[in-house]
PDB file of C-alpha atoms in Angstrom:
ATOM      1  CA  MET A 247      -5.366 -15.245  12.869  1.00 46.00           C
ATOM      2  CA  ALA A 248      -6.385 -13.954   9.503  1.00 65.00           C
ATOM      3  CA  GLU A 249      -3.926 -12.013   7.517  1.00 91.00           C
ATOM      4  CA  ARG A 250      -4.757  -8.476   6.987  1.00 96.00           C
ATOM      5  CA  ILE A 251      -3.514  -6.798   3.282  1.00 97.00           C
ATOM      6  CA  LEU A 252      -3.099  -3.229   2.669  1.00 97.00           C
ATOM      7  CA  VAL A 253      -3.320  -1.817  -0.487  1.00 97.00           C
ATOM      8  CA  MET A 254      -1.591   0.811  -1.986  1.00 93.00           C
ATOM      9  CA  GLY A 255      -3.199   3.071  -4.549  1.00 87.00           C
ATOM     10  CA  ALA A 256      -6.526   1.973  -3.176  1.00 91.00           C
ATOM     11  CA  ARG A 257      -8.474   4.905  -4.980  1.00 89.00           C
ATOM     12  CA  GLY A 258      -7.165   4.728  -8.328  1.00 88.00           C
ATOM     13  CA  VAL A 259      -8.797   2.300 -10.668  1.00 90.00           C
ATOM     14  CA  VAL A 260      -6.139  -1.078 -10.270  1.00 90.00           C
ATOM     15  CA  GLY A 261      -6.393  -0.279  -6.278  1.00 92.00           C
ATOM     16  CA  ARG A 262     -10.560  -0.073  -6.239  1.00 93.00           C
ATOM     17  CA  ASN A 263     -10.107  -3.398  -8.203  1.00 95.00           C
ATOM     18  CA  VAL A 264      -7.888  -5.044  -6.367  1.00 96.00           C
ATOM     19  CA  LEU A 265      -9.644  -3.848  -2.754  1.00 96.00           C
ATOM     20  CA  GLN A 266     -12.634  -5.007  -3.413  1.00 97.00           C
ATOM     21  CA  ARG A 267     -11.772  -7.966  -4.697  1.00 97.00           C
ATOM     22  CA  LEU A 268     -10.169  -9.038  -1.477  1.00 97.00           C
ATOM     23  CA  ARG A 269     -12.988  -8.383   0.350  1.00 97.00           C
ATOM     24  CA  LEU A 270     -15.834 -10.353  -2.080  1.00 97.00           C
ATOM     25  CA  LEU A 271     -13.368 -13.216  -1.339  1.00 96.00           C
ATOM     26  CA  GLY A 272     -14.077 -13.001   2.502  1.00 96.00           C
ATOM     27  CA  MET A 273     -10.183 -11.488   2.967  1.00 96.00           C
ATOM     28  CA  ASP A 274      -9.273  -8.840   5.177  1.00 96.00           C
ATOM     29  CA  ALA A 275      -8.225  -6.116   3.177  1.00 97.00           C
ATOM     30  CA  VAL A 276      -7.513  -2.138   4.100  1.00 97.00           C
ATOM     31  CA  GLY A 277      -7.251   0.714   2.161  1.00 96.00           C
ATOM     32  CA  ALA A 278      -5.243   2.834   1.536  1.00 95.00           C
ATOM     33  CA  SER A 279      -5.378   6.407   1.473  1.00 90.00           C
ATOM     34  CA  ARG A 280      -2.920   9.981   2.355  1.00 88.00           C
ATOM     35  CA  ALA A 281      -6.505  10.973   3.482  1.00 84.00           C
ATOM     36  CA  ALA A 282      -7.995   7.658   5.303  1.00 74.00           C
ATOM     37  CA  GLN A 283     -11.595   7.456   4.096  1.00 75.00           C
ATOM     38  CA  GLY A 284     -13.328   5.898   7.345  1.00 86.00           C
ATOM     39  CA  GLU A 285     -14.016   2.551   8.500  1.00 89.00           C
ATOM     40  CA  GLY A 286     -11.439  -0.487   5.982  1.00 93.00           C
ATOM     41  CA  TRP A 287      -9.530   3.050   5.214  1.00 96.00           C
ATOM     42  CA  VAL A 288      -5.517   3.959   6.740  1.00 95.00           C
ATOM     43  CA  ARG A 289      -3.814   6.683   6.562  1.00 95.00           C
ATOM     44  CA  LEU A 290      -0.785   6.168   4.186  1.00 94.00           C
ATOM     45  CA  ASP A 291       1.404   9.068   2.763  1.00 91.00           C
ATOM     46  CA  LEU A 292       4.456   8.037   1.400  1.00 87.00           C
ATOM     47  CA  LEU A 293       5.808  11.341   1.899  1.00 87.00           C
ATOM     48  CA  ASP A 294       5.383  11.054   5.018  1.00 92.00           C
ATOM     49  CA  PRO A 295       7.278   8.265   6.993  1.00 94.00           C
ATOM     50  CA  ALA A 296       5.255   9.109  10.551  1.00 95.00           C
ATOM     51  CA  SER A 297       2.096   7.426   8.732  1.00 95.00           C
ATOM     52  CA  HIS A 298       3.862   4.711   8.073  1.00 96.00           C
ATOM     53  CA  ALA A 299       4.186   1.975  10.943  1.00 95.00           C
ATOM     54  CA  SER A 300       0.057   3.271  12.178  1.00 94.00           C
ATOM     55  CA  ALA A 301      -0.749   1.776   8.635  1.00 95.00           C
ATOM     56  CA  LEU A 302       0.785  -1.328   8.718  1.00 96.00           C
ATOM     57  CA  ARG A 303      -0.160  -1.962  12.210  1.00 94.00           C
ATOM     58  CA  ASP A 304      -1.516  -5.931  12.066  1.00 95.00           C
ATOM     59  CA  VAL A 305      -0.361  -5.986   8.761  1.00 97.00           C
ATOM     60  CA  SER A 306       1.049  -9.358   7.127  1.00 96.00           C
ATOM     61  CA  ARG A 307       0.909  -8.561   3.161  1.00 97.00           C
ATOM     62  CA  VAL A 308       0.534  -4.939   1.313  1.00 97.00           C
ATOM     63  CA  MET A 309       0.182  -4.695  -2.497  1.00 95.00           C
ATOM     64  CA  LEU A 310       2.192  -1.704  -3.404  1.00 90.00           C
ATOM     65  CA  ILE A 311       1.217   0.291  -6.430  1.00 83.00           C
ATOM     66  CA  SER A 312       4.255   3.289  -7.272  1.00 75.00           C
ATOM     67  CA  ARG A 313       3.295   6.911  -7.941  1.00 68.00           C
ATOM     68  CA  PRO A 314       2.620   6.396 -11.487  1.00 67.00           C
ATOM     69  CA  GLY A 315       5.734   8.824 -13.587  1.00 68.00           C
ATOM     70  CA  ASP A 316       8.391   8.950 -10.187  1.00 69.00           C
ATOM     71  CA  GLU A 317      11.491   8.364 -11.694  1.00 72.00           C
ATOM     72  CA  ALA A 318      12.789   8.601  -7.969  1.00 73.00           C
ATOM     73  CA  ALA A 319      10.136   6.041  -6.367  1.00 71.00           C
ATOM     74  CA  ASP A 320      12.907   3.481  -4.720  1.00 75.00           C
ATOM     75  CA  ARG A 321      13.741   6.780  -3.034  1.00 80.00           C
ATOM     76  CA  TYR A 322      10.056   8.040  -1.927  1.00 79.00           C
ATOM     77  CA  ALA A 323       9.299   4.147  -1.209  1.00 84.00           C
ATOM     78  CA  TRP A 324      12.640   2.853   0.931  1.00 89.00           C
ATOM     79  CA  PRO A 325      10.873   4.764   4.617  1.00 92.00           C
ATOM     80  CA  LEU A 326       7.864   2.243   3.311  1.00 93.00           C
ATOM     81  CA  VAL A 327       9.852  -0.683   2.809  1.00 92.00           C
ATOM     82  CA  GLU A 328      12.068  -0.004   6.340  1.00 94.00           C
ATOM     83  CA  ALA A 329       8.593  -0.302   8.321  1.00 96.00           C
ATOM     84  CA  MET A 330       6.722  -2.882   6.718  1.00 96.00           C
ATOM     85  CA  CYS A 331      10.493  -5.155   7.455  1.00 96.00           C
ATOM     86  CA  ALA A 332       9.968  -3.363  11.567  1.00 96.00           C
ATOM     87  CA  GLN A 333       5.951  -4.894  11.199  1.00 94.00           C
ATOM     88  CA  GLY A 334       7.234  -8.197  10.359  1.00 95.00           C
ATOM     89  CA  VAL A 335       5.366  -7.929   7.297  1.00 96.00           C
ATOM     90  CA  SER A 336       5.691 -10.805   5.358  1.00 95.00           C
ATOM     91  CA  ARG A 337       4.747 -10.257   1.183  1.00 96.00           C
ATOM     92  CA  VAL A 338       4.811  -7.701  -1.065  1.00 94.00           C
ATOM     93  CA  ALA A 339       3.846  -7.494  -4.130  1.00 92.00           C
ATOM     94  CA  VAL A 340       4.731  -4.442  -6.918  1.00 87.00           C
ATOM     95  CA  LEU A 341       3.166  -2.438  -9.586  1.00 86.00           C
ATOM     96  CA  SER A 342       5.260  -0.652 -12.203  1.00 76.00           C
ATOM     97  CA  ALA A 343       4.724   1.440 -15.471  1.00 68.00           C
ATOM     98  CA  LEU A 344       8.115   2.737 -14.513  1.00 61.00           C
ATOM     99  CA  GLY A 345       9.913   1.654 -18.158  1.00 61.00           C
ATOM    100  CA  ALA A 346       6.937   0.775 -19.980  1.00 61.00           C
ATOM    101  CA  GLU A 347       7.137   3.322 -22.659  1.00 64.00           C
ATOM    102  CA  LYS A 348      10.087   1.875 -24.413  1.00 59.00           C
TER     103      LYS A 348
END
């Protein structure tokens, strides 16, 4: 069975490039956005836990790009982490720039 990969931040520079590359490699990759944009996209709003389970359906891996400048990223990401565990997500790659200015 092919592994589905969810790419958060897929409308931004990094996420868009990761999503495009995964698809070019023939992988089953979907982009996550607050507003789903059609086929190959799912609605996922980090601030709306009700959107998490449906966005993670059939997903085995997640590329999590944290929100820029978010001092409380863990508080907003925790419900998503719990949803990933509940849905059986096996791997998560996290990209963050928090603390990069130090």
